[in-house]
XYZ file of C-alpha atoms in Angstrom:
467
model
C 0.000 0.000 0.000
C 2.940 2.322 0.692
C 6.640 2.571 -0.080
C 9.088 1.831 2.710
C 10.250 4.949 4.545
C 13.555 4.223 6.327
C 13.175 7.200 8.662
C 9.897 5.855 10.024
C 10.029 3.478 12.981
C 8.662 -0.040 12.389
C 5.889 0.477 14.948
C 4.573 3.596 13.220
C 4.893 2.002 9.800
C 2.742 -0.930 10.965
C 0.194 1.346 12.654
C -0.089 3.472 9.501
C -0.782 0.377 7.375
C -3.360 -0.917 9.864
C -5.228 2.398 10.071
C -5.342 2.652 6.287
C -6.518 -0.941 5.833
C -9.218 -0.440 8.478
C -10.732 2.723 7.029
C -9.925 2.364 3.336
C -10.397 -1.369 2.778
C -12.835 -2.273 5.560
C -10.362 -4.651 7.213
C -10.826 -5.778 10.800
C -8.226 -3.919 12.844
C -7.076 -6.912 14.880
C -6.616 -9.116 11.822
C -4.872 -6.358 9.870
C -2.573 -5.743 12.807
C -1.575 -9.395 13.153
C -0.759 -9.585 9.450
C 1.220 -6.340 9.375
C 3.074 -7.054 12.635
C 4.076 -10.503 11.395
C 5.255 -9.060 8.083
C 7.366 -6.450 9.887
C 8.715 -8.976 12.418
C 8.270 -6.508 15.256
C 10.135 -7.067 18.487
C 8.009 -7.030 21.694
C 8.690 -3.347 22.458
C 7.817 -2.170 18.932
C 4.794 -4.469 18.861
C 3.443 -2.958 22.083
C 3.805 0.594 20.709
C 2.296 -0.367 17.349
C -0.662 -2.022 19.060
C -1.444 0.970 21.210
C -0.955 3.464 18.393
C -3.068 1.560 15.842
C -5.856 0.609 18.240
C -6.119 4.032 19.871
C -6.133 5.821 16.520
C -8.964 3.620 15.230
C -10.918 3.989 18.477
C -10.547 7.764 18.601
C -11.349 8.429 14.957
C -14.452 10.471 15.782
C -12.634 12.845 18.117
C -9.562 12.987 15.885
C -11.565 13.879 12.783
C -13.444 16.601 14.639
C -10.136 18.150 15.737
C -8.456 17.695 12.347
C -11.330 19.513 10.643
C -10.965 22.415 13.080
C -7.178 22.575 12.729
C -7.142 22.143 8.932
C -10.110 24.400 8.267
C -11.801 21.835 6.033
C -13.878 18.637 6.411
C -11.848 15.432 6.632
C -13.828 14.089 3.653
C -11.863 16.501 1.474
C -8.488 15.031 2.513
C -6.745 12.250 0.613
C -6.454 8.941 2.504
C -2.646 8.885 3.074
C -2.357 12.328 4.690
C -5.572 11.748 6.636
C -4.166 8.517 8.105
C -0.897 10.299 8.901
C -2.793 13.146 10.588
C -4.831 10.733 12.682
C -1.701 8.928 13.850
C 0.180 12.156 14.535
C -2.664 13.715 16.484
C -3.084 10.536 18.552
C 0.560 10.789 19.587
C 0.412 14.510 20.368
C -2.839 14.487 22.360
C -3.367 10.964 23.688
C -0.088 9.030 23.867
C 2.139 10.034 26.731
C 5.876 9.721 26.361
C 6.066 10.640 22.669
C 7.976 13.796 21.788
C 5.887 16.234 19.734
C 8.640 16.779 17.182
C 8.954 13.017 16.654
C 5.194 12.682 16.120
C 5.272 15.464 13.508
C 8.394 14.286 11.700
C 7.325 10.648 11.531
C 3.809 11.538 10.364
C 5.192 13.741 7.583
C 7.385 10.849 6.441
C 4.387 8.507 6.466
C 2.399 10.963 4.322
C 5.290 11.075 1.846
C 5.513 7.294 1.781
C 1.768 7.081 1.135
C 2.177 9.072 -2.089
C -0.100 11.675 -3.649
C 1.194 14.697 -1.746
C -0.167 16.110 1.468
C 3.060 16.081 3.501
C 3.070 19.878 3.829
C -0.507 19.850 5.067
C 0.344 17.181 7.639
C 3.304 19.226 8.857
C 1.275 22.435 9.155
C -1.755 20.860 10.853
C 0.266 18.900 13.401
C 2.396 21.913 14.307
C -0.833 23.819 14.827
C -2.074 20.895 16.930
C 0.918 21.180 19.259
C -0.074 24.798 19.928
C -3.874 24.703 19.795
C -4.852 21.030 20.092
C -4.930 20.702 23.896
C -7.266 23.715 24.222
C -9.566 22.406 21.482
C -9.686 18.984 23.157
C -10.384 20.382 26.620
C -13.237 22.486 25.192
C -15.129 19.321 24.228
C -17.736 18.267 26.796
C -20.091 15.383 27.475
C -23.122 17.194 28.875
C -25.453 15.501 26.391
C -25.276 12.364 24.201
C -24.346 14.153 20.976
C -21.482 16.073 22.578
C -20.352 12.985 24.466
C -20.194 11.052 21.193
C -17.659 13.558 19.822
C -15.675 13.827 23.052
C -15.384 10.063 23.537
C -15.392 8.995 19.887
C -18.459 6.834 19.410
C -21.400 7.074 17.002
C -24.144 9.233 18.486
C -26.618 6.333 18.591
C -24.411 4.453 21.075
C -24.194 7.503 23.335
C -27.979 7.918 23.199
C -28.521 4.201 23.893
C -26.315 4.233 26.998
C -27.829 7.515 28.181
C -31.218 5.785 28.218
C -29.997 2.429 29.533
C -27.598 3.556 32.261
C -28.619 7.113 33.054
C -26.539 10.208 32.237
C -23.925 9.873 34.993
C -23.186 6.179 34.425
C -23.299 6.668 30.651
C -20.684 9.413 30.847
C -18.451 7.166 32.928
C -18.925 4.286 30.484
C -18.133 6.493 27.503
C -15.046 7.911 29.208
C -13.787 4.348 29.587
C -14.332 2.961 26.096
C -10.888 4.019 24.851
C -8.886 2.525 27.722
C -6.661 -0.482 26.947
C -8.482 -3.800 27.010
C -7.997 -6.192 29.898
C -5.080 -8.613 29.547
C -6.326 -11.878 31.020
C -5.999 -15.585 30.298
C -7.851 -18.674 31.459
C -5.865 -21.668 32.637
C -7.139 -24.823 30.926
C -8.290 -26.991 33.808
C -8.068 -30.090 31.629
C -4.281 -29.678 31.510
C -3.078 -27.432 34.327
C -4.157 -25.420 37.341
C -4.023 -21.639 37.368
C -1.131 -21.866 39.812
C 0.847 -24.034 37.415
C 0.158 -21.724 34.468
C 1.062 -18.737 36.618
C 4.421 -20.325 37.415
C 5.058 -21.012 33.729
C 4.245 -17.401 32.896
C 6.579 -16.193 35.649
C 9.364 -18.296 34.134
C 8.848 -16.262 30.950
C 9.017 -12.976 32.851
C 5.246 -12.374 32.896
C 3.528 -11.523 36.176
C -0.051 -12.730 36.612
C -2.558 -12.170 39.407
C -5.289 -14.511 40.636
C -8.975 -13.492 40.702
C -11.425 -14.151 43.536
C -14.366 -16.281 42.413
C -12.745 -17.278 39.132
C -10.166 -19.936 40.041
C -8.967 -20.377 36.453
C -8.489 -16.648 35.746
C -5.127 -14.884 35.555
C -4.817 -11.137 34.952
C -1.503 -10.276 33.312
C 0.627 -7.499 34.697
C 2.345 -6.556 31.448
C 2.454 -7.077 27.683
C 2.429 -10.711 26.588
C 1.628 -12.166 23.179
C -0.532 -14.963 24.575
C -1.714 -16.255 21.200
C 1.831 -16.444 19.921
C 3.150 -18.270 22.987
C 4.099 -21.909 23.411
C 1.611 -22.120 26.305
C -1.202 -21.242 23.919
C -0.001 -23.720 21.313
C 0.099 -26.457 23.960
C -3.461 -25.670 25.084
C -2.483 -24.633 28.604
C -4.203 -21.254 28.390
C -6.853 -19.311 26.520
C -6.825 -15.504 26.171
C -10.200 -14.554 27.608
C -11.682 -11.684 29.572
C -12.891 -12.240 33.117
C -16.421 -11.398 31.983
C -16.283 -14.187 29.399
C -15.004 -16.615 32.045
C -17.903 -15.628 34.288
C -20.335 -17.151 31.756
C -19.401 -20.801 32.291
C -19.042 -20.240 36.033
C -22.534 -18.706 36.231
C -24.057 -21.644 34.329
C -22.170 -23.880 36.785
C -22.649 -27.305 35.165
C -21.874 -30.191 37.506
C -19.064 -32.648 36.736
C -20.470 -35.271 34.390
C -23.251 -32.998 33.082
C -24.489 -32.953 29.498
C -24.320 -29.390 28.147
C -25.629 -27.849 24.934
C -23.670 -24.813 23.736
C -25.452 -22.889 20.996
C -23.544 -20.410 18.773
C -20.372 -21.957 20.172
C -17.563 -20.503 18.018
C -14.848 -19.420 18.583
C -14.731 -21.836 21.519
C -13.473 -20.014 24.597
C -16.636 -20.679 26.585
C -17.090 -24.149 25.016
C -13.710 -25.355 26.239
C -14.294 -23.734 29.631
C -17.511 -25.736 29.947
C -15.572 -28.854 28.961
C -13.110 -28.246 31.786
C -15.995 -27.843 34.270
C -17.937 -30.983 33.290
C -14.727 -33.006 32.999
C -14.049 -36.317 31.249
C -17.305 -37.861 32.486
C -19.389 -35.051 30.965
C -20.127 -33.927 27.419
C -20.588 -30.657 25.556
C -22.591 -30.477 22.342
C -21.248 -27.380 20.574
C -23.433 -26.030 17.765
C -22.183 -23.554 15.156
C -24.024 -22.875 11.925
C -21.178 -21.322 9.897
C -18.926 -24.062 8.421
C -15.756 -21.958 8.591
C -16.342 -20.990 12.208
C -17.257 -24.575 13.046
C -13.946 -25.732 11.581
C -12.078 -23.151 13.650
C -14.033 -24.276 16.717
C -12.899 -27.878 16.145
C -9.279 -26.722 15.964
C -9.695 -24.835 19.246
C -11.227 -27.894 20.890
C -8.314 -30.026 19.706
C -5.718 -27.497 20.881
C -7.357 -27.314 24.315
C -7.353 -31.147 24.508
C -11.152 -31.294 24.855
C -11.976 -33.504 21.868
C -13.076 -36.403 24.083
C -15.648 -34.148 25.772
C -16.823 -31.754 23.049
C -18.723 -32.760 19.935
C -19.013 -29.987 17.337
C -22.133 -29.969 15.175
C -22.365 -27.706 12.118
C -26.038 -26.755 12.262
C -28.480 -23.897 12.781
C -30.189 -24.310 16.139
C -33.311 -22.691 14.715
C -33.588 -25.353 12.012
C -34.639 -28.052 14.445
C -37.644 -28.559 16.662
C -37.732 -30.743 19.794
C -37.842 -33.568 20.452
C -35.892 -34.226 17.241
C -32.754 -32.163 17.917
C -30.227 -33.726 15.576
C -27.442 -32.355 17.760
C -28.935 -33.743 21.010
C -30.095 -37.230 20.054
C -29.945 -38.570 23.596
C -32.776 -36.413 24.853
C -32.930 -33.324 27.078
C -29.685 -31.918 28.438
C -28.697 -30.744 31.911
C -27.560 -27.268 30.933
C -27.662 -24.937 27.928
C -25.541 -21.948 27.043
C -27.070 -19.444 24.623
C -24.377 -16.938 23.673
C -25.876 -15.496 20.477
C -24.528 -12.977 17.983
C -25.058 -9.486 19.383
C -24.071 -5.874 18.779
C -20.921 -6.411 20.873
C -20.989 -2.969 22.508
C -19.374 -4.325 25.668
C -16.168 -5.123 23.770
C -15.314 -1.705 22.317
C -11.973 -1.680 24.134
C -10.717 -4.926 22.609
C -12.366 -4.521 19.180
C -11.361 -1.007 18.149
C -13.200 -0.859 14.824
C -16.473 -2.353 16.098
C -17.984 0.999 17.081
C -17.712 2.128 13.448
C -19.218 -1.136 12.120
C -22.142 -1.531 14.526
C -25.491 -0.202 13.283
C -28.486 0.854 15.352
C -30.871 -0.571 12.776
C -29.384 -4.054 13.249
C -30.349 -4.262 16.929
C -34.050 -5.230 16.492
C -33.117 -7.985 14.040
C -30.447 -9.275 16.418
C -32.929 -9.237 19.312
C -35.485 -11.260 17.361
C -32.932 -13.986 16.588
C -31.613 -13.912 20.154
C -35.112 -14.540 21.511
C -35.657 -17.402 19.069
C -32.316 -18.982 20.006
C -33.056 -18.666 23.712
C -36.413 -20.421 23.277
C -34.857 -23.125 21.085
C -32.184 -23.810 23.676
C -34.735 -23.865 26.486
C -36.688 -26.627 24.729
C -33.645 -28.887 24.948
C -33.531 -28.636 28.769
C -34.555 -31.467 31.077
C -36.838 -30.564 34.010
C -34.703 -28.798 36.569
C -32.054 -27.980 33.974
C -30.515 -24.531 33.668
C -29.991 -22.160 30.750
C -27.521 -19.292 30.775
C -28.238 -16.454 28.338
C -25.210 -14.231 27.761
C -24.343 -11.341 25.460
C -21.278 -9.108 25.243
C -23.307 -5.938 24.822
C -24.835 -3.110 26.844
C -28.215 -2.913 25.142
C -31.524 -3.563 26.965
C -33.275 -4.598 23.753
C -30.801 -7.472 23.355
C -30.537 -8.265 27.045
C -33.258 -7.991 29.681
C -36.046 -7.522 27.108
C -35.063 -10.727 25.315
C -35.164 -12.651 28.597
C -38.506 -11.111 29.544
C -40.035 -11.996 26.175
C -38.739 -15.573 26.278
C -39.910 -16.128 29.824
C -43.345 -14.797 28.875
C -43.495 -17.121 25.863
C -42.473 -20.250 27.814
C -44.312 -20.633 31.116
C -41.970 -23.459 32.147
C -39.001 -21.122 32.488
C -38.172 -19.374 35.765
C -35.598 -16.599 36.068
C -33.052 -17.322 38.795
C -31.354 -14.725 40.980
C -27.791 -14.522 39.721
C -27.261 -11.227 41.498
C -27.503 -12.971 44.874
C -24.644 -15.268 43.850
C -22.460 -12.586 42.248
C -23.404 -9.330 44.043
C -20.378 -7.473 42.684
C -21.791 -7.736 39.152
C -25.482 -7.231 39.973
C -27.446 -5.487 37.187
C -28.329 -1.928 38.260
C -31.861 -2.122 36.837
C -32.769 -5.735 37.679
C -30.689 -7.402 40.419
C -31.601 -10.898 39.205
C -29.269 -10.363 36.244
C -25.574 -9.583 35.967
C -24.064 -6.716 34.004
C -20.304 -6.253 33.924
C -19.224 -2.762 32.920
C -15.711 -2.050 31.600
C -15.326 1.223 33.486
C -16.490 -0.321 36.784
C -15.144 -3.861 36.629
C -12.157 -3.513 34.319
C -13.356 -6.246 31.992
C -15.654 -6.592 28.976
C -19.295 -5.551 29.232
C -21.421 -8.708 29.515
C -25.060 -9.367 30.355
C -25.928 -12.685 32.020
C -29.289 -14.201 32.919
C -29.955 -17.739 34.159
C -33.248 -19.576 33.760
C -34.406 -22.937 35.110
C -36.767 -25.393 33.431
C -39.641 -25.782 35.925
C -42.187 -27.384 33.623
C -42.849 -28.573 30.104
C -41.769 -26.272 27.263
C -44.307 -23.924 25.746
C -47.394 -22.159 26.997
C -47.739 -18.523 27.845
C -47.866 -17.273 31.397
C -51.340 -16.069 32.411
C -49.949 -12.639 33.209
C -47.731 -12.379 30.103
C -48.123 -9.207 28.020
């Protein structure tokens, strides 16, 4: 995409390529970064800088573009892609990245604009020098008194700011929006089928990586510094899985007993599936359903890597294409526990998925909610009497969360909502204490919604008091 510029550091060269691929070619930032970092053969220090620079620039695009337009005196739509990418990277370093000298940010960004071709280097130089002088005052003048202003200040689409304003209230919404650009949690799950968390912690320490234990999540380790978990030998051997504490909470909240039969709908990529396998153990079984053949294949590879093949059976199927009692993926009858972790808007993962905020669409939420409700009801029909279902999403969106559970429980009179908040009071949902809601700015992990239901009677039938 660009010519090599020897004066530009490898980290900035990679970040420039990632930002351009994200906004010009529609690439996923994390995948583009892995490809570019591998191509550049970055050392750990350069990789850490490139990660932060690329991710933060993508996350803060809304704020950056607002400031660039003010400093350049023209809309960003009028700028050519190479200088615009260079300006975004330069402004990120000047205003948001501590420890970077202003002159280095300007010089390197000018070189990147030159390498991108098509001119624009002079504009980049002029705008960034103006940013050194005027940028901090322009940034501090931005406020978050209302959703529209908060969207600019914290770099999210306005619909997300409005959604959280309504769902969380203004004060909590402001706090949530202030936190969406913080670095994502660095956590891993020890694979209980192979090693304890203490053993994995010792192996990490031998590699110079500190890791802390987590109360209530015995398999969780929070890393104290940069570590390429997916590129490590521990990952290749199946000893650990990069996973947020919120994602680990899902299997723990379902709490299947050793030896239980579990149905996991929408199972890819397999982090929660293999966690369930570790909890039910060799005497249990997990039926993992994934409708997309490519994702199902990746799920099988994850299961093999985590040494769970004897416990997990992967079925390539659409859960909505079957009706009980003839579940092709559960031929032995009702199961003890079901996990429904359906596709969602993902708004709880904005820290770890930097481009998601620019991909998510408000108009997609009702369609997602309709499928989520159908999947929840399909999973509930596979439950034995007394069996439990855990409904989980990685979003902060009432239409996809508590309203889906309410609609499903109204449609199936045999389902009873259990009080998860009593078991996990630290994550109790602020609006309905029976549910859990982890919030990145409060809990330091991804934003997840969890609800648990128990099969009390036969499937079907509407409650007498249902709306």
